[in-house]
Coordinates of C-alpha atoms in Angstrom, one line a residue:
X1 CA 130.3 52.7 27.9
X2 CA 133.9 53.7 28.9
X3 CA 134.1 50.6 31.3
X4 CA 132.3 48.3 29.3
X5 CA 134.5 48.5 26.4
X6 CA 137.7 48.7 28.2
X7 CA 136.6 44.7 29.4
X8 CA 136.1 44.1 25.5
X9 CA 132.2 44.4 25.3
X10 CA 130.7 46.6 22.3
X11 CA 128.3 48.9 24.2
X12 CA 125.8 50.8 22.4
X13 CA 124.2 54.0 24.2
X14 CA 120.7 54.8 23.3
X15 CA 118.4 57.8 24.5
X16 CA 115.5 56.6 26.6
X17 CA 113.6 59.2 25.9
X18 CA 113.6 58.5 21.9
X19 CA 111.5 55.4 22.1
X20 CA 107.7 55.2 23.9
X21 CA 107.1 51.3 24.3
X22 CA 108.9 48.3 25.3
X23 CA 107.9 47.0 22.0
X24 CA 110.1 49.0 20.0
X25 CA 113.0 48.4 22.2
X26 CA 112.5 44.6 21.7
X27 CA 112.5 45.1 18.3
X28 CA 116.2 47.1 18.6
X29 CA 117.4 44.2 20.6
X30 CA 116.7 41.5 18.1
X31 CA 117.3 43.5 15.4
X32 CA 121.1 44.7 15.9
X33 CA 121.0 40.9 17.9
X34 CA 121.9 42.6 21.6
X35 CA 123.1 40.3 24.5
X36 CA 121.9 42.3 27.4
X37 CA 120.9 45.7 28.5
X38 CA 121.4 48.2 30.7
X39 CA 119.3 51.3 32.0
X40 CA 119.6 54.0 33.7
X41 CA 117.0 55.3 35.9
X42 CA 114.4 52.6 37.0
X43 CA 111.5 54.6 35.6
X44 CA 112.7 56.5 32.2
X45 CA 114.6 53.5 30.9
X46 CA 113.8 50.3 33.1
X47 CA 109.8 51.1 31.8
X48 CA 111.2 50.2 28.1
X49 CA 112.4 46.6 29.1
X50 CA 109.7 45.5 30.9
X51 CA 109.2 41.9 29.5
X52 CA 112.4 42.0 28.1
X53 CA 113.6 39.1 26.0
X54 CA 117.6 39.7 26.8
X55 CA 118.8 39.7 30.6
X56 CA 119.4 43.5 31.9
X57 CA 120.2 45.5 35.1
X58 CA 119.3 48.9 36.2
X59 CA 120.9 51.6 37.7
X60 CA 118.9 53.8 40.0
X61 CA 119.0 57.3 38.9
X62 CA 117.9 59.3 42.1
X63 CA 114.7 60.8 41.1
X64 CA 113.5 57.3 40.4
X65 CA 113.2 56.4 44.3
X66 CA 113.7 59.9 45.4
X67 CA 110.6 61.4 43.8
X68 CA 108.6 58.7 41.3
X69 CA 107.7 56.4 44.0
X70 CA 105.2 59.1 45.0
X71 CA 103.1 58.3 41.6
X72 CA 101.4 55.2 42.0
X73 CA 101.4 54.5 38.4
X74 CA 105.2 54.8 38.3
X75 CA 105.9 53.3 41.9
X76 CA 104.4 50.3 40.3
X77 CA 106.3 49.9 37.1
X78 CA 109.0 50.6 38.8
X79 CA 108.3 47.4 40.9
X80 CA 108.0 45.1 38.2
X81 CA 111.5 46.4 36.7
X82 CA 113.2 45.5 39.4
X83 CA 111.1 42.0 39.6
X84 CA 112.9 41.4 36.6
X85 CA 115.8 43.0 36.8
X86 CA 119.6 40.7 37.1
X87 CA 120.5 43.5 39.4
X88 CA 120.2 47.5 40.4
X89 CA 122.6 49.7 41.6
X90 CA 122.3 52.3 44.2
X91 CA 124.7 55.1 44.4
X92 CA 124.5 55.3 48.1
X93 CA 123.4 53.0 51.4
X94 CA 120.5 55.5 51.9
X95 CA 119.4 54.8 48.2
X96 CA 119.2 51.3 48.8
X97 CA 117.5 51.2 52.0
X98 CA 114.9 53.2 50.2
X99 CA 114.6 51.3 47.1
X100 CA 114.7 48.1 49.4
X101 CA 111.9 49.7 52.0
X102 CA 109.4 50.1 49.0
X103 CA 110.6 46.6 47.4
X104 CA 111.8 44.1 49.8
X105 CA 112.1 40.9 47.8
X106 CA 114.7 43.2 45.7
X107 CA 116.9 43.8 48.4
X108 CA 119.1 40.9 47.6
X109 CA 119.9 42.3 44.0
X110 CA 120.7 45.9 44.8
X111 CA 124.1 46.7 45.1
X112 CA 125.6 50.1 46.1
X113 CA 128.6 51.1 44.4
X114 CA 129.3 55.1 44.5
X115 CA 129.8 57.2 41.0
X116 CA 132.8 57.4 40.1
X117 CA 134.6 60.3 38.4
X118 CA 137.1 61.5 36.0
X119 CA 137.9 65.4 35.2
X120 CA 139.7 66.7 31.8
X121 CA 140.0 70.4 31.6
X122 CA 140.6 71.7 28.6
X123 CA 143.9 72.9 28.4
X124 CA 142.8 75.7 25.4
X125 CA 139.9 77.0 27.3
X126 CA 139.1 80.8 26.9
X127 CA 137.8 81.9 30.2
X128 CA 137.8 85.4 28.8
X129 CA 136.3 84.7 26.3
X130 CA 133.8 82.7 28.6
X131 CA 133.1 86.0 30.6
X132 CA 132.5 88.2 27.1
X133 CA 130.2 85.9 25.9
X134 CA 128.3 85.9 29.2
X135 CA 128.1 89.5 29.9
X136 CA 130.2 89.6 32.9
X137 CA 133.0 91.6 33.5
X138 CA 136.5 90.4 33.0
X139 CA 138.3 92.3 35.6
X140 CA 139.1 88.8 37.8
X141 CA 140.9 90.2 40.4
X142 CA 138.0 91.1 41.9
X143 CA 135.0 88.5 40.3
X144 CA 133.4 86.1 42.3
X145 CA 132.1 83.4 39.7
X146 CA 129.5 80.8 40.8
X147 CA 128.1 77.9 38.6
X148 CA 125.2 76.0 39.0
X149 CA 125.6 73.2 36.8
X150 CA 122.3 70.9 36.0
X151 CA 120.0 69.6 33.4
X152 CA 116.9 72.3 33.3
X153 CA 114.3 70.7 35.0
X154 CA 112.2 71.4 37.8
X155 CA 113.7 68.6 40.2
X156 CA 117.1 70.8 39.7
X157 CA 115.6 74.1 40.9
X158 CA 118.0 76.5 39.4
X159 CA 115.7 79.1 40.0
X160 CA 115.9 78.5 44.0
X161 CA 119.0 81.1 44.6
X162 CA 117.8 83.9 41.5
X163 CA 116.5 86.5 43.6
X164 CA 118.2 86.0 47.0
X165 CA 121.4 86.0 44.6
X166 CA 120.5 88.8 42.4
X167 CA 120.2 91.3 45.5
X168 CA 123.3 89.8 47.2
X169 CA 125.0 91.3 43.7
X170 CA 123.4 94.7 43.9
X171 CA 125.0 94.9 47.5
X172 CA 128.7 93.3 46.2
X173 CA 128.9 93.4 42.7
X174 CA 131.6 91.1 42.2
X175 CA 129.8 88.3 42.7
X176 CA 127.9 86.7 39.7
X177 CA 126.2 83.3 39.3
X178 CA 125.9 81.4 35.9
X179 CA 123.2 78.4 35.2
X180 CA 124.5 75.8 32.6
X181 CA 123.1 72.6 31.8
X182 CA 121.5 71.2 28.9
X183 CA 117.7 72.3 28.5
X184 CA 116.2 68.8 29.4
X185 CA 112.4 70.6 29.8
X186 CA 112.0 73.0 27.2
X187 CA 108.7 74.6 29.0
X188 CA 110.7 75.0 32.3
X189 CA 113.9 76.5 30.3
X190 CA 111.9 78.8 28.7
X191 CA 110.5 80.3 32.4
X192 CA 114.6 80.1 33.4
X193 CA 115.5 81.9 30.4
X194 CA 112.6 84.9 31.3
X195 CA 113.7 84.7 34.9
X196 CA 117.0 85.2 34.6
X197 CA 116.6 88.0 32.1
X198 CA 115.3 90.6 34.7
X199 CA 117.6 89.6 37.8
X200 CA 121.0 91.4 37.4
X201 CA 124.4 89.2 38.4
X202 CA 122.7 85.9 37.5
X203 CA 123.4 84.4 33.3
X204 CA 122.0 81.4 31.9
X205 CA 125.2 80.5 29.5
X206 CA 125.5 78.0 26.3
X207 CA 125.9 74.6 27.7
X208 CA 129.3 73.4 26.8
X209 CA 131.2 70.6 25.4
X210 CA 132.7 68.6 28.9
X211 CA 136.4 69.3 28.8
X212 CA 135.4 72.8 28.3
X213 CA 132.7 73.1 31.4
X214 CA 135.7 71.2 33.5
X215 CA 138.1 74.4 32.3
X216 CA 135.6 76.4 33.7
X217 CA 134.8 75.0 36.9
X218 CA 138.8 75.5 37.9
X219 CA 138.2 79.3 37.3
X220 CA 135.0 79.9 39.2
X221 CA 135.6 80.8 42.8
X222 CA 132.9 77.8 44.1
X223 CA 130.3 75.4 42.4
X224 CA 127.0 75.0 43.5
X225 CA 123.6 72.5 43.7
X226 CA 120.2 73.9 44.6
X227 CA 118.6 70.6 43.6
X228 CA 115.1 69.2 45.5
X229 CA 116.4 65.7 45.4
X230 CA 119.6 63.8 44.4
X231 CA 121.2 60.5 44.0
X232 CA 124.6 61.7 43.6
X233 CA 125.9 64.8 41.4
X234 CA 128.6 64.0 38.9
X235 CA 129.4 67.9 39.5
X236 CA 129.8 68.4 43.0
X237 CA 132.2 65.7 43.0
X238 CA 134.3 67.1 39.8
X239 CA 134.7 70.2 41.5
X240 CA 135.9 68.5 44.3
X241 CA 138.3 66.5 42.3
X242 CA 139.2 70.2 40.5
X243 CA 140.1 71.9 43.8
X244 CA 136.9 74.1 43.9
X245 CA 134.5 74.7 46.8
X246 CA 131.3 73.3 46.8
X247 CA 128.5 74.9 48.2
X248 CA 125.0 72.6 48.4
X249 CA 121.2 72.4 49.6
X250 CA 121.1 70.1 52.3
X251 CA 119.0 67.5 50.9
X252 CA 120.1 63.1 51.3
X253 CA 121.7 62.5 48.4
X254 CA 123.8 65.9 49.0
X255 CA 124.9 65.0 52.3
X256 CA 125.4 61.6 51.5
X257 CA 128.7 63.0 49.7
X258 CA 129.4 66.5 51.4
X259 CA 130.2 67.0 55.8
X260 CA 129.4 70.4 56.3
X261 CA 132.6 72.4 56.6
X262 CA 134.8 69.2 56.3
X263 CA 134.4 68.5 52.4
X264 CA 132.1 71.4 51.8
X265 CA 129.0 73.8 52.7
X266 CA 125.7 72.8 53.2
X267 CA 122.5 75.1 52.9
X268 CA 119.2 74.9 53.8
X269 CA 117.6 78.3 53.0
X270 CA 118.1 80.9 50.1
X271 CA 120.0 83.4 52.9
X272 CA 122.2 80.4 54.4
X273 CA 123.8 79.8 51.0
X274 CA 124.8 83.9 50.7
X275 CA 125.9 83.8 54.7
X276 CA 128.0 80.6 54.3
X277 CA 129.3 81.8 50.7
X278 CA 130.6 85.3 52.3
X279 CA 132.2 83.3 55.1
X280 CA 134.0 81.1 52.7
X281 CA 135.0 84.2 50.0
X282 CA 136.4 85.9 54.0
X283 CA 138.6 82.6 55.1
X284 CA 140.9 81.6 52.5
X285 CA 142.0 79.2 55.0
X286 CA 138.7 78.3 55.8
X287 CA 138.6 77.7 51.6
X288 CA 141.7 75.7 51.6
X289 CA 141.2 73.3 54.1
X290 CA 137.7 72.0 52.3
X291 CA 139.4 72.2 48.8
X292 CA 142.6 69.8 50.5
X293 CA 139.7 67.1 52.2
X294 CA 137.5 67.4 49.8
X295 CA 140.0 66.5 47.1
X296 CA 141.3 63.5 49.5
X297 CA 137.6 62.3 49.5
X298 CA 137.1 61.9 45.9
X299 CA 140.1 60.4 45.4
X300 CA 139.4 57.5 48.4
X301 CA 135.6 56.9 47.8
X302 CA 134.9 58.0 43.8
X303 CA 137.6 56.4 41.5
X304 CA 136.7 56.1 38.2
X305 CA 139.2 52.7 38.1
X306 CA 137.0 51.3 41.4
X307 CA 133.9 51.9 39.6
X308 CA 135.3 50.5 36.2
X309 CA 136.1 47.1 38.0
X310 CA 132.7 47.1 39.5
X311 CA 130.6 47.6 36.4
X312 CA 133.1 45.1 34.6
X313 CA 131.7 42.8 37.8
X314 CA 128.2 43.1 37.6
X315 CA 127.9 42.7 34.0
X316 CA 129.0 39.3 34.3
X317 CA 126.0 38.5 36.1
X318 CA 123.8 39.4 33.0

């Protein structure tokens, strides 16, 4: 909405998940007399403009070609979207090929332009204040802070790490991981929220306005993704952008953005992710070295003004 506006459009964000049938999103559209549309994620909100009487364009969310193509139902939804679709946008090559691999006549009017970022850290954030609330002690010369930052939802797998983590704090008890992210699956939050209560060194903490969780970040020793599957994670690459390590699974759309022990860590087990963390909290220099390239990356490949002028291109072509 940021980019669009800056060009001069009005740009009006709606929740897909408020409305059930294409119907009722034809009905907005000619009601508050919309030009065009855009959605994001080719399943969750490309499903409500099938049929569509205004132009839009669709931007892939990850777990749209990363894990609904395996539902036939959805796979082929998602296959008339794009049919009508202006254009899609991939996040990464590997996105693209896969979208394209499933949907060839598409290929054509998918374009890959990578997320781009911009971080604001509150300059009035309480980080002890943070560490009250949350139960964890506030003696930071010695804490270890982790967060795992996502939506709860089982693609995220927050829950991955919890008892491998929980016995790595009963051996060092400086180090402490906290889960925050808005509670996208109330079902699934609710098993978080009971898991997390009997491991010790592990907090589920009260998501947080942006500027706030950016404030945050710059205080925790390293951020961290456990997801199953990825397009790319607005998080890893603000903590990149704020100086802080990044320790992730090593899944595609993870590696798409991270080179193991260049621009950060990646895992593949539970007991790699404590191995390569204790090896990172050993070698500051080690520490430094990713934090410097890892900045330098964002800066060259994720620019929020590079992204801005790409939107600001393809909406031209609704």
């Amino acid at each position: 909405r940021n980019h669009l506006h800056a060009a001069g459009h009005i740009c009006v964000l709606k929740d897909a998940f408020m409305y059930e049938s294409p119907t009722e999103i034809a009905n907005l559209a000619s009601a508050d007399k919309f030009d065009a549309a855009l959605a994001i994620h080719l399943y969750k909100g490309g499903r409500l403009l099938q049929g569509s009487r205004i132009p839009f364009g669709i931007i892939f969310g990850g777990t749209d070609v990363n894990e609904d193509i395996k539902c036939e139902e959805k796979r082929r939804v998602m296959g008339a979207v794009l049919g009508e679709a202006r254009f899609a946008v991939a996040f990464t090559v590997k996105m693209k090929e896969l979208a394209a691999a499933e949907w060839p006549d598409a290929r054509k009017k998918i374009y890959v332009q990578a997320q781009g970022i911009k971080t604001t850290p509150s300059e009035t954030f309480d980080w002890y204040r943070f560490l009250q609330n949350a139960d964890i002690p506030t003696d930071t010369g010695s804490l270890h802070m982790f967060l795992l930052i996502c939506g709860l939802r089982r693609v995220k797998d927050p829950l991955y790490l919890v008892d491998v983590f929980s016995d790595w704090h009963r051996r060092d008890p400086s180090v402490h991981l906290g889960i925050i992210g808005p509670a996208v699956d109330p079902l699934f939050t609710s098993e978080v929220k009971e898991k997390v209560k009997r491991v010790p060194g592990v907090h589920l903490l009260q998501e947080m306005p942006q500027d706030d969780l950016h404030a945050a970040m710059k205080r925790c020793f390293a951020v961290v993704n456990s997801s199953i599957s990825e397009g790319m994670s607005a998080a890893i690459l603000e903590a990149m952008d704020l100086d802080i390590p990044v320790l992730a699974r090593n899944i595609l759309g993870n590696a798409a953005i991270i080179k193991h022990k260049e621009t950060g860590l990646l895992f593949s087990d539970a007991q790699e992710f404590v191995v390569l963390s204790e090896s990172l909290m050993n070698d500051p220099i080690m520490e430094r070295e990713i934090v410097t390239r890892a900045k330098d990356y964002v800066k060259k490949h994720h620019s929020w003004e590079s992204e801005r002028k790409a939107y600001q291109n393809l909406v031209l072509r609704l």
